[in-house]
Coordinates of C-alpha atoms and ligand atoms in Angstrom, one line a residue:
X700 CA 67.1 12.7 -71.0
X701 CA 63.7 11.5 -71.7
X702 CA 65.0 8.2 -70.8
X703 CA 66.0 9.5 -67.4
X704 CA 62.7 10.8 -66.9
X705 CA 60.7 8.0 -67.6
X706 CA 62.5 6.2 -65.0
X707 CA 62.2 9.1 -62.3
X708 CA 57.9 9.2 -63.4
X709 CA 58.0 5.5 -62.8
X710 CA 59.8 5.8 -59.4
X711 CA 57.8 8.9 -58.3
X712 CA 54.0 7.6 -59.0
X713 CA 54.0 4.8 -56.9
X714 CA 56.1 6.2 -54.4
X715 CA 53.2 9.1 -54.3
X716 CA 50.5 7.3 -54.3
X717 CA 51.4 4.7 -51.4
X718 CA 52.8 7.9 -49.5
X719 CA 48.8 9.8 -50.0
X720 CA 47.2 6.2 -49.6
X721 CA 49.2 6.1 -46.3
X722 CA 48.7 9.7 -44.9
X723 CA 46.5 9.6 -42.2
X724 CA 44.1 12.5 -41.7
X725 CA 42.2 11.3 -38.7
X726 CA 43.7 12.1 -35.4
X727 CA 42.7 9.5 -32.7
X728 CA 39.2 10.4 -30.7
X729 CA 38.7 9.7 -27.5
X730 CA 35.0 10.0 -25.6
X731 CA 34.0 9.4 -21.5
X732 CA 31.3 7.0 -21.7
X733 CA 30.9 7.5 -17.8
X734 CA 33.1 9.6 -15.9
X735 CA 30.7 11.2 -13.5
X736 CA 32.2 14.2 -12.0
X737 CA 32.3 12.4 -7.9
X738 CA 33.3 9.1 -7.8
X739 CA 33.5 6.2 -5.1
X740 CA 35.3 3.6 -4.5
X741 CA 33.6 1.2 -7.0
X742 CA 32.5 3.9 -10.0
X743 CA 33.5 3.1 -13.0
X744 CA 35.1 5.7 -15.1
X745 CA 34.8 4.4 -19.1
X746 CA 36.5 5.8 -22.0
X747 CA 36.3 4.7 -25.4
X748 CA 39.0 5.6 -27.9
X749 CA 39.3 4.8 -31.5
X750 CA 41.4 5.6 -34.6
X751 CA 39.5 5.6 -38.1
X752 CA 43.3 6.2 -40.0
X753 CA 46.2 4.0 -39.3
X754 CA 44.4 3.2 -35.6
X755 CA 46.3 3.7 -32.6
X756 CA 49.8 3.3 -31.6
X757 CA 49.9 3.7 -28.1
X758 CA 47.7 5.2 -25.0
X759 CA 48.6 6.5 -21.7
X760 CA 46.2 6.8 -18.6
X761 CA 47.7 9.2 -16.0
X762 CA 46.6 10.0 -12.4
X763 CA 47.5 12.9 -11.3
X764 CA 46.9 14.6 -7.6
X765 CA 48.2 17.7 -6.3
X766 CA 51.9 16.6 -5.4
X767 CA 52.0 12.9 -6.9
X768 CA 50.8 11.4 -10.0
X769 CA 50.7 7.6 -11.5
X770 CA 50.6 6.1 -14.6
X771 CA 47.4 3.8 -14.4
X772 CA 47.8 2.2 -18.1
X773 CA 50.5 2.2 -20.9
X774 CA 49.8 0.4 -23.9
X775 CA 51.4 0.5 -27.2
X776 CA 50.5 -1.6 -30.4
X777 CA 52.8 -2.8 -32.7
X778 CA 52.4 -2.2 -36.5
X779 CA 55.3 -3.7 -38.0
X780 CA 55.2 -2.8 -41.4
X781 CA 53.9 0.4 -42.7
X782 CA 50.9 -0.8 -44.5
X783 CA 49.6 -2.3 -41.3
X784 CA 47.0 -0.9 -39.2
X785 CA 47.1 -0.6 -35.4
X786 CA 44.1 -1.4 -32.9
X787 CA 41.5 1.0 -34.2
X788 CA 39.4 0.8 -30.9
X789 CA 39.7 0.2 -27.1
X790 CA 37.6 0.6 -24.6
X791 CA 39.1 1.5 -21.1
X792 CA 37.1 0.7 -18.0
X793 CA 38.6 2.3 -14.5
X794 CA 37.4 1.8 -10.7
X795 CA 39.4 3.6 -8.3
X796 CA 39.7 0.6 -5.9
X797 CA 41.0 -1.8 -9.2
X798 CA 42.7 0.7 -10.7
X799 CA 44.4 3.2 -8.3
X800 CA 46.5 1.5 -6.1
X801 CA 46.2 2.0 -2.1
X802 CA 48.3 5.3 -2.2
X803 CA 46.1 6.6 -3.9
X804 CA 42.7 5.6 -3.1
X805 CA 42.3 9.3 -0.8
X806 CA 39.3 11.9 -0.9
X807 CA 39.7 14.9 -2.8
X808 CA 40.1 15.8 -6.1
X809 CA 42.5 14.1 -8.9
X810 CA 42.6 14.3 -12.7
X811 CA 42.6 11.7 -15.4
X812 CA 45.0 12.4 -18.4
X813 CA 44.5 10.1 -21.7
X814 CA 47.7 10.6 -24.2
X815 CA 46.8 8.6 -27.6
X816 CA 49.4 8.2 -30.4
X817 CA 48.2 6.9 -33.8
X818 CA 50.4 5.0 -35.8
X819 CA 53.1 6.9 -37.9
X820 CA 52.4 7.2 -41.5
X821 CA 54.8 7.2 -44.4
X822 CA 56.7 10.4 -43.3
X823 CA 56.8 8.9 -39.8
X824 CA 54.4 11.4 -38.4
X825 CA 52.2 10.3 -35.8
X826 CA 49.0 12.4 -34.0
X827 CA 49.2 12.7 -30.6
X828 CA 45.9 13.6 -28.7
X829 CA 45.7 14.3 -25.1
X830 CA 42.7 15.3 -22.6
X831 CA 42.4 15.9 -19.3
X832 CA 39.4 15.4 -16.8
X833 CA 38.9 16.5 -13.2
X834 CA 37.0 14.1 -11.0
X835 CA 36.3 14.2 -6.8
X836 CA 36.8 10.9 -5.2
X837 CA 34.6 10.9 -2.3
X838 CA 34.6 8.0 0.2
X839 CA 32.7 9.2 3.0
X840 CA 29.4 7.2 3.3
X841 CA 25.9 9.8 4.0
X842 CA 24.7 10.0 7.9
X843 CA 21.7 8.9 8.8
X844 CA 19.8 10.0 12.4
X845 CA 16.3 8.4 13.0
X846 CA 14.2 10.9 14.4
X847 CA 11.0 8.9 14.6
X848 CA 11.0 7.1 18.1
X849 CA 9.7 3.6 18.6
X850 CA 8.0 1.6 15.8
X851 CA 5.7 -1.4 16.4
X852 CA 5.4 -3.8 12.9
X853 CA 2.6 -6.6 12.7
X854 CA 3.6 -8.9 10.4
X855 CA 1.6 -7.8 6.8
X856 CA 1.2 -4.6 8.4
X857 CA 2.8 -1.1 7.4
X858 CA 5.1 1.5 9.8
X859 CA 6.3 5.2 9.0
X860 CA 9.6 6.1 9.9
X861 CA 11.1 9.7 10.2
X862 CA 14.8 9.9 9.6
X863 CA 17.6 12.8 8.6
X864 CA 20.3 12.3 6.1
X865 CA 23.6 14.3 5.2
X866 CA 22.8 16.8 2.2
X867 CA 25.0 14.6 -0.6
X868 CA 22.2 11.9 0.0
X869 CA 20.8 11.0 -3.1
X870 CA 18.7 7.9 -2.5
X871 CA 17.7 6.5 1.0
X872 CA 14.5 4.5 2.8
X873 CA 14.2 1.2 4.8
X874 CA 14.9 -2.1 3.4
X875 CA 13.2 -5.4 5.1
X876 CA 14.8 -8.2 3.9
X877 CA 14.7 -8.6 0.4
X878 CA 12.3 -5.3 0.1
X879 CA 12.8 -1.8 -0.6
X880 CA 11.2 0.9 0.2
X881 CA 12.2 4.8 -1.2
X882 CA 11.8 7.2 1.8
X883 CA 10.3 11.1 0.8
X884 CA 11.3 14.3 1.5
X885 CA 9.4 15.6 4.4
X886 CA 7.6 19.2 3.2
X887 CA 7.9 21.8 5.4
X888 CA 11.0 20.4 7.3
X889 CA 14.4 21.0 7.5
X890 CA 16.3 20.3 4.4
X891 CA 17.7 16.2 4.8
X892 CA 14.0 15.2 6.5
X893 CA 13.0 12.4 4.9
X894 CA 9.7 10.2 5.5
X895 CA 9.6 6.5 4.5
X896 CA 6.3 4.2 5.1
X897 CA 7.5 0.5 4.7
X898 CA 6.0 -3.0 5.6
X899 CA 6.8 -6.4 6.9
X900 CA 5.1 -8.4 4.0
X901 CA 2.7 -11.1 5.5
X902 CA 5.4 -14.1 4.1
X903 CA 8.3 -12.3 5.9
X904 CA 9.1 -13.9 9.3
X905 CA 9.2 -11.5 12.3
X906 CA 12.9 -11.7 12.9
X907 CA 13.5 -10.3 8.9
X908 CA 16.3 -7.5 9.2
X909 CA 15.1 -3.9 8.8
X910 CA 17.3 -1.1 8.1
X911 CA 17.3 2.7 7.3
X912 CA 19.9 3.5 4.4
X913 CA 21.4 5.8 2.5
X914 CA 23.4 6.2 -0.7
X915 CA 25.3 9.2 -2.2
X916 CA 26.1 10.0 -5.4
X917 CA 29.3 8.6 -5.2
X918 CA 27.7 5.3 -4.1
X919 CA 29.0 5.4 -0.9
X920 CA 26.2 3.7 1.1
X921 CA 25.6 3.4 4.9
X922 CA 22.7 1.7 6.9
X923 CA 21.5 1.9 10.5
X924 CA 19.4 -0.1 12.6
X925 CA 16.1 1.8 14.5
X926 CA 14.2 0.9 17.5
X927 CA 11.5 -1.4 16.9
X928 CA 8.9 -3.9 18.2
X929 CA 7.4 -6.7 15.8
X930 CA 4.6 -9.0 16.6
X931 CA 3.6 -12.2 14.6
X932 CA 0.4 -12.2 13.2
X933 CA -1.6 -16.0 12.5
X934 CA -3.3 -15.5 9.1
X935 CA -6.2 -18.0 8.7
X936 CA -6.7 -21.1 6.8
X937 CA -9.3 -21.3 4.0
X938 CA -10.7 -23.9 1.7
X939 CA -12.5 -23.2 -2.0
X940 CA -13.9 -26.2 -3.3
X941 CA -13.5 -25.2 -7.6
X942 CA -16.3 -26.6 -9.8
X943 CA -16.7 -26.8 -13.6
X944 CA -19.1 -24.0 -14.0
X945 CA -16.6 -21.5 -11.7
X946 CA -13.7 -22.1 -13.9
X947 CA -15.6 -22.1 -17.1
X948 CA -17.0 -18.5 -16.4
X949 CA -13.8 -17.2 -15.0
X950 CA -11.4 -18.9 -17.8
X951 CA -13.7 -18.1 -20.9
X952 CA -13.7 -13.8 -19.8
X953 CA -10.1 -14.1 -18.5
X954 CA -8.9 -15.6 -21.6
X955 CA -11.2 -13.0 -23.7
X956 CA -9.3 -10.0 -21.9
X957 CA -6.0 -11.3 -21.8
X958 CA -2.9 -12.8 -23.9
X959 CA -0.7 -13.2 -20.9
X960 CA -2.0 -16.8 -20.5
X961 CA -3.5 -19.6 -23.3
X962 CA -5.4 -22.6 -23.0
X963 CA -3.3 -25.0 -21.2
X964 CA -4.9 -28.2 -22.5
X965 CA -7.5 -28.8 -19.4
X966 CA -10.2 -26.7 -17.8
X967 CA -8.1 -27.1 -14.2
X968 CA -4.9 -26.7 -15.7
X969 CA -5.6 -23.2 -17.5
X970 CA -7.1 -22.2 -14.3
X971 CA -4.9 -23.6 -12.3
X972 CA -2.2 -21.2 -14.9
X973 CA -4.9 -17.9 -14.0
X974 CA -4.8 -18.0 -10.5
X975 CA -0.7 -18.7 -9.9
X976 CA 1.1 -17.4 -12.9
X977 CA -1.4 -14.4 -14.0
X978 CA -1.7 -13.8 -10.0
X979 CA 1.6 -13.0 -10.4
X980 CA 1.8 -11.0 -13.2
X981 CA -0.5 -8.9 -12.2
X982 CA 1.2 -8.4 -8.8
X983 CA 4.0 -7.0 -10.8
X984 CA 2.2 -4.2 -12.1
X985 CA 2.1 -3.0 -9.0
X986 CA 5.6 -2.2 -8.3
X987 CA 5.7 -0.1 -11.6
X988 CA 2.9 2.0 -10.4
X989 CA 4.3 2.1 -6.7
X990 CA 7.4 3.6 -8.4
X991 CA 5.8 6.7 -10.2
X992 CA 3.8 7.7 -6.7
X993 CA 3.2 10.9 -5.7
X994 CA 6.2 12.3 -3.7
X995 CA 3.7 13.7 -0.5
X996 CA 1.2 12.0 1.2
X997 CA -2.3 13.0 -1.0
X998 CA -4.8 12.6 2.1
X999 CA -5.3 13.3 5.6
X1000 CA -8.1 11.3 7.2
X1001 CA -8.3 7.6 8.1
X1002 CA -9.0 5.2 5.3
X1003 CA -12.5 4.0 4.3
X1004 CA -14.1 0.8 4.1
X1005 CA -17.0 -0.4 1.6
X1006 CA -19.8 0.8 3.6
X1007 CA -22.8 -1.6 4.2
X1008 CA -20.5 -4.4 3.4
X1009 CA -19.5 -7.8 5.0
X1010 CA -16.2 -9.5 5.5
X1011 CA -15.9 -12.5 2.9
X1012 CA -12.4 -13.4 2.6
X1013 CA -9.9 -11.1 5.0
X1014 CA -6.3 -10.1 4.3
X1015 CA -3.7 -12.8 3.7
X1016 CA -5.8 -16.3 4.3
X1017 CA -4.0 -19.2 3.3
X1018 CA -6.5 -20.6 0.5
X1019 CA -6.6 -24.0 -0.7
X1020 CA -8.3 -24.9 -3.8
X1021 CA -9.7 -28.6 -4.1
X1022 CA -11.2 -30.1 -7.3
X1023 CA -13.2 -33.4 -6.7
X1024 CA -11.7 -33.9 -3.5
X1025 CA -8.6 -33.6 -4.5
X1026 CA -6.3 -30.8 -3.4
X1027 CA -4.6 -28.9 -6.3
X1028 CA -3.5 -25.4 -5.6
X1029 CA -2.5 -23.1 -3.1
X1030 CA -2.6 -19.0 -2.8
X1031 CA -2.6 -16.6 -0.4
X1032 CA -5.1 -13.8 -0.9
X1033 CA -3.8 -10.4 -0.5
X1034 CA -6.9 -8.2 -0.1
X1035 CA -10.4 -8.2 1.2
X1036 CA -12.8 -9.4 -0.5
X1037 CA -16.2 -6.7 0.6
X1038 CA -19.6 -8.5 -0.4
X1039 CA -22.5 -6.0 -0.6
X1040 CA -25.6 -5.6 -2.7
X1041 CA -25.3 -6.6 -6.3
X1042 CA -23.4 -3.6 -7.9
X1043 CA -23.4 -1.4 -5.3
X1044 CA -21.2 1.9 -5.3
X1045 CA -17.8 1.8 -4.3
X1046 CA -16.4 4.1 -2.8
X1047 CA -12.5 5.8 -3.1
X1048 CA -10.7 5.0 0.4
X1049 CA -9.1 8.2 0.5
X1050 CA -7.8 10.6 -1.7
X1051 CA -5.8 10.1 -4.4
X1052 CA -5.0 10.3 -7.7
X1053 CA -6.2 7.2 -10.3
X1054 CA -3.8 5.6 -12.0
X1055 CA -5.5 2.6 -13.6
X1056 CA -9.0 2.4 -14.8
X1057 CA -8.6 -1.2 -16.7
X1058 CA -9.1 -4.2 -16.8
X1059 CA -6.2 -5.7 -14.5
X1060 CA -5.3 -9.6 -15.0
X1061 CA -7.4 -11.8 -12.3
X1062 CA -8.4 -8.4 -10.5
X1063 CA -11.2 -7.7 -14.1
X1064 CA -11.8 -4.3 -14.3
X1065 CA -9.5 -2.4 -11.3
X1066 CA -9.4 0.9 -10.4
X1067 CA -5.8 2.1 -9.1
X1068 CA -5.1 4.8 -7.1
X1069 CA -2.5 6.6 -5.7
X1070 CA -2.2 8.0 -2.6
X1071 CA 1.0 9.2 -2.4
X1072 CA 4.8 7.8 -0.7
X1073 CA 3.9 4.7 -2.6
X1074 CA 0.9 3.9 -1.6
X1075 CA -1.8 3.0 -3.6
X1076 CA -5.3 1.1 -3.2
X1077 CA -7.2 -1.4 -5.5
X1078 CA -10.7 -1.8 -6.4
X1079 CA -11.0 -4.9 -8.7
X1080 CA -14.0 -7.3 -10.1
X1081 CA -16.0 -4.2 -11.0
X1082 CA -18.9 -4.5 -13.0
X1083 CA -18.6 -0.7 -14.4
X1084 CA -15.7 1.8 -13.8
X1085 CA -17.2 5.9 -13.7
X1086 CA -13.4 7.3 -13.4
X1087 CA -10.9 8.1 -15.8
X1088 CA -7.4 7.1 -15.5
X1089 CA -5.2 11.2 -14.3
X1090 CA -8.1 11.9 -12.6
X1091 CA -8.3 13.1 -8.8
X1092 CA -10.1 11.6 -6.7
X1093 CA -11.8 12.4 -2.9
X1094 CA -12.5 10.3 -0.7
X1095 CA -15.6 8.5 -0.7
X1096 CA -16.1 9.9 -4.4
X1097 CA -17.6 6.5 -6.4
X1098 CA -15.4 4.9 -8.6
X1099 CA -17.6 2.5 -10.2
X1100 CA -19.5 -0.6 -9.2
X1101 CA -18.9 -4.1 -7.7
X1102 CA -19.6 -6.8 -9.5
X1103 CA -17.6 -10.4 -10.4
X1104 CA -15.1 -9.7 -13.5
X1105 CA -12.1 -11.1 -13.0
X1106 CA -11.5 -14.1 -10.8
X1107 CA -14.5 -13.9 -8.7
X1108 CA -16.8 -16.3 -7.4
X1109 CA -19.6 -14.0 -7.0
X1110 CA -20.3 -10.2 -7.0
X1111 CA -18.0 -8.3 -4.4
X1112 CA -15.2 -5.8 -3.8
X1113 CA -11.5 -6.8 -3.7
X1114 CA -10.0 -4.4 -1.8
X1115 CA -6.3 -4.2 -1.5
X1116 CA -3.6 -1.3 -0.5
X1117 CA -0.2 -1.8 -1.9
X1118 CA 2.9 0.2 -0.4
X1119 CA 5.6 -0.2 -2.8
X1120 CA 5.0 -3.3 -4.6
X1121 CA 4.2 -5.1 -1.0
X1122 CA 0.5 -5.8 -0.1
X1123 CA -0.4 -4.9 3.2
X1124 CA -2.7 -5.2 5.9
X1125 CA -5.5 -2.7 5.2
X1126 CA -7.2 -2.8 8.8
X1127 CA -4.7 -0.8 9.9
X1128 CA -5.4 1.9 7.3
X1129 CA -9.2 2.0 8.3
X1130 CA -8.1 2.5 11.8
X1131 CA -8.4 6.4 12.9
X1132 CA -5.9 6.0 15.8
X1133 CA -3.5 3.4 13.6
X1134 CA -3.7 6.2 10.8
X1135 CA -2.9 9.0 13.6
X1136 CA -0.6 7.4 15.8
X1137 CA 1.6 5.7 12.9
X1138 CA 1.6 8.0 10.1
X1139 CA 0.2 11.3 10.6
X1140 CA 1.8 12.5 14.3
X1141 CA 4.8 11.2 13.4
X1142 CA 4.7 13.1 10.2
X1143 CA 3.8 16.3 11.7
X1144 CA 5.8 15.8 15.2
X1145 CA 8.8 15.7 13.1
X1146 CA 7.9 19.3 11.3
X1147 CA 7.5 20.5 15.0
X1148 CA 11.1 19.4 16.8
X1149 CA 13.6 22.0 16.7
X1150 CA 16.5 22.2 14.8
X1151 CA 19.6 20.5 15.6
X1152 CA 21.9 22.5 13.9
Ligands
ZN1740 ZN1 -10.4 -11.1 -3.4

């Protein structure tokens, strides 16, 4: 008898043990990574699934519509003895145009249905998990209507456009060639009124392609074409002739205020590094800042010039830089540079709101400010800045002095407006009728027309 029950203990231990080392108390999860609630054609709906027990056994994606239904994935994994696991994870990545099948690929709404099976344990039972999601296809790209009649474009100047879009619109502006620009709500107009001040940048040629668009949340995207007159604009020719004492004053306080460029070996070379590769980095600032603008225009009168001052270097001259006769460099310069008395005021073109009060790469100490729908102006070389960074600003309210930090051959004002990362022309901007006739009629003429529908 003891005997007997020996030999059932020494059956029934192991036998216990492998069965509770085998019993799986995790069902299978499952989570939607993305599965925004409309979808287009080309959103991806990702779900990530995972077993911590045995891991899976099999998973089933299901499509189903009102009247028809398709299985989109079947997949089962293979364990083949018990104390193998399955797949413990897998990560399933739909797009309706991949995964759906033409039948299938119809507005409206449609659910996703996930079955997961985990592999059986020693009794053979198995968890079974299943959810269900509702989504809305939606195919149907936004409308757009340009409201805003003709538009002339100077190469390196700006342009406003007026422009209504269906009510599922969630971004939309113009786009010149490789260049976006957001368009704005327009206050005070009908809902789906939307405002968008772009430029032909003064390297695009006139014959760049220049588009409204739209894009809805499903990603569904359309783009129309507007009436439009460009004219070609000759940019002049410039030569600086570089000498040793220039670059040594320039390198030595750029170098002090920044560690976005080292010594490069040469006096030439490390300048030749300042006025290309931190030219360009600071230029890339900008497009951050243009981002984060004020979503309404901030100012309602003509811009201003430095007053007193004279012309020095004008908006987008082709400079070449020779060094002992020899030619080594070429940039274009993107601003004006405003000569005036030694550290005279300078004044805010318009108002605004500042958003850097720094000292900015080659620009030395810059003030930013933003004037809202992305645009922004630029006050750099300054020998002292008087405003704070978040603070508002009028127009003609001082921001500080001029003076030569920075790259700057003597004391002066770069001035330069910037409209969403681009650099544009600022005559236009000082021009009363430009600044009425471009931007503000069109602004308020389109508050004015009647409604449509
Ligand atoms: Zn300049």
């Amino acid at each position: 008898m003891k005997k007997r029950l020996i030999v059932l203990l020494f059956l029934l231990v192991p036998f216990l043990l492998y069965s509770f080392w085998s019993w799986d108390s995790s069902p299978p999860t499952l989570y939607w990574r993305e599965a925004p609630s409309t979808v287009g054609r080309d959103t991806k709906i990702i779900v990530e699934i995972q077993d911590e027990g045995n891991g899976l056994q099999s998973i089933e994606v299901v499509l189903a519509r009102s009247g028809s239904g398709r299985v989109l994935l079947s997949e089962t994994y293979g364990a083949p003895w018990p104390w193998q696991k399955g797949v413990s994870q897998r990560s399933i990545a739909l797009s309706p145009e991949v995964s759906f099948g033409e039948d299938q690929l119809s507005e409206g709404e449609f659910w996703l249905e996930v079955n997961l099976q985990d592999q059986p344990n020693f009794w053979l039972w198995a968890r079974e998990v299943s959810e269900r999601r509702s989504f809305k296809l939606d195919l149907t790209p936004p409308q757009i209507e340009v409201r805003s009649g003709q538009h002339y474009i100077r190469q390196g100047g700006s342009e406003a456009i007026v422009y209504r879009v269906s009510q599922d619109t969630v971004a939309s502006g113009v786009q010149v060639g490789e260049h976006v620009f957001a368009g704005y709500p327009l206050p005070e107009s009908d809902k789906g009124t939307y405002v968008c001040l772009f430029a032909l940048a003064q390297d695009q040629p006139p014959q760049t392609s220049m588009l409204v668009w739209a894009e809805d949340a499903a990603g569904n995207r359309d783009q129309t074409s507007f009436r439009k007159k460009v004219f070609p604009v000759r940019f002049r020719n410039r030569e600086i002739h570089l000498t040793d004492l220039l670059m040594n004053t320039v390198v030595s306080e750029i170098l002090e205020h920044t560690n976005e460029v080292t010594q490069q070996g040469t006096l030439l070379k490390t300048f030749l590094k300042i006025n290309g590769h931190l030219r360009d980095l600071s230029h890339r600032h900008f497009e951050e800042f243009s981002r984060q603008s004020a979503g309404r225009l901030l100012w309602s009168e003509p811009f201003l010039q430095l007053s007193k001052s004279q012309v020095e270097s004008a908006f987008a001259d082709r400079r070449t830089y020779y060094y002992q006769g020899r030619k080594v460099d070429q940039q274009t310069h993107l601003g004006f540079d405003l000569a005036s008395l030694a550290h005279s005021p300078v004044e805010c073109a318009n108002d605004g709101i500042v958003v850097l009060a720094d000292y900015l790469g080659i620009y030395g100490n810059t003030v930013l400010v933003d004037h809202g729908l992305g645009l922004l102006s630029l006050y750099g070389h300054l020998s002292s800045i008087e405003v704070q960074k978040g603070r508002w600003v009028k127009r003609g309210e001082i921001l500080g002095r001029t003076g030569q930090t920075g790259l700057a051959a003597g004391d002066h004002l770069h001035f330069s407006l910037i409209l969403q990362g681009v650099q544009v022309n600022p005559l236009e901007w000082w021009d009363q009728r430009w600044v009425r006739e471009h931007v503000l009629v069109k602004l308020t003429g389109a508050r004015s027309q009647p409604k449509t529908r």
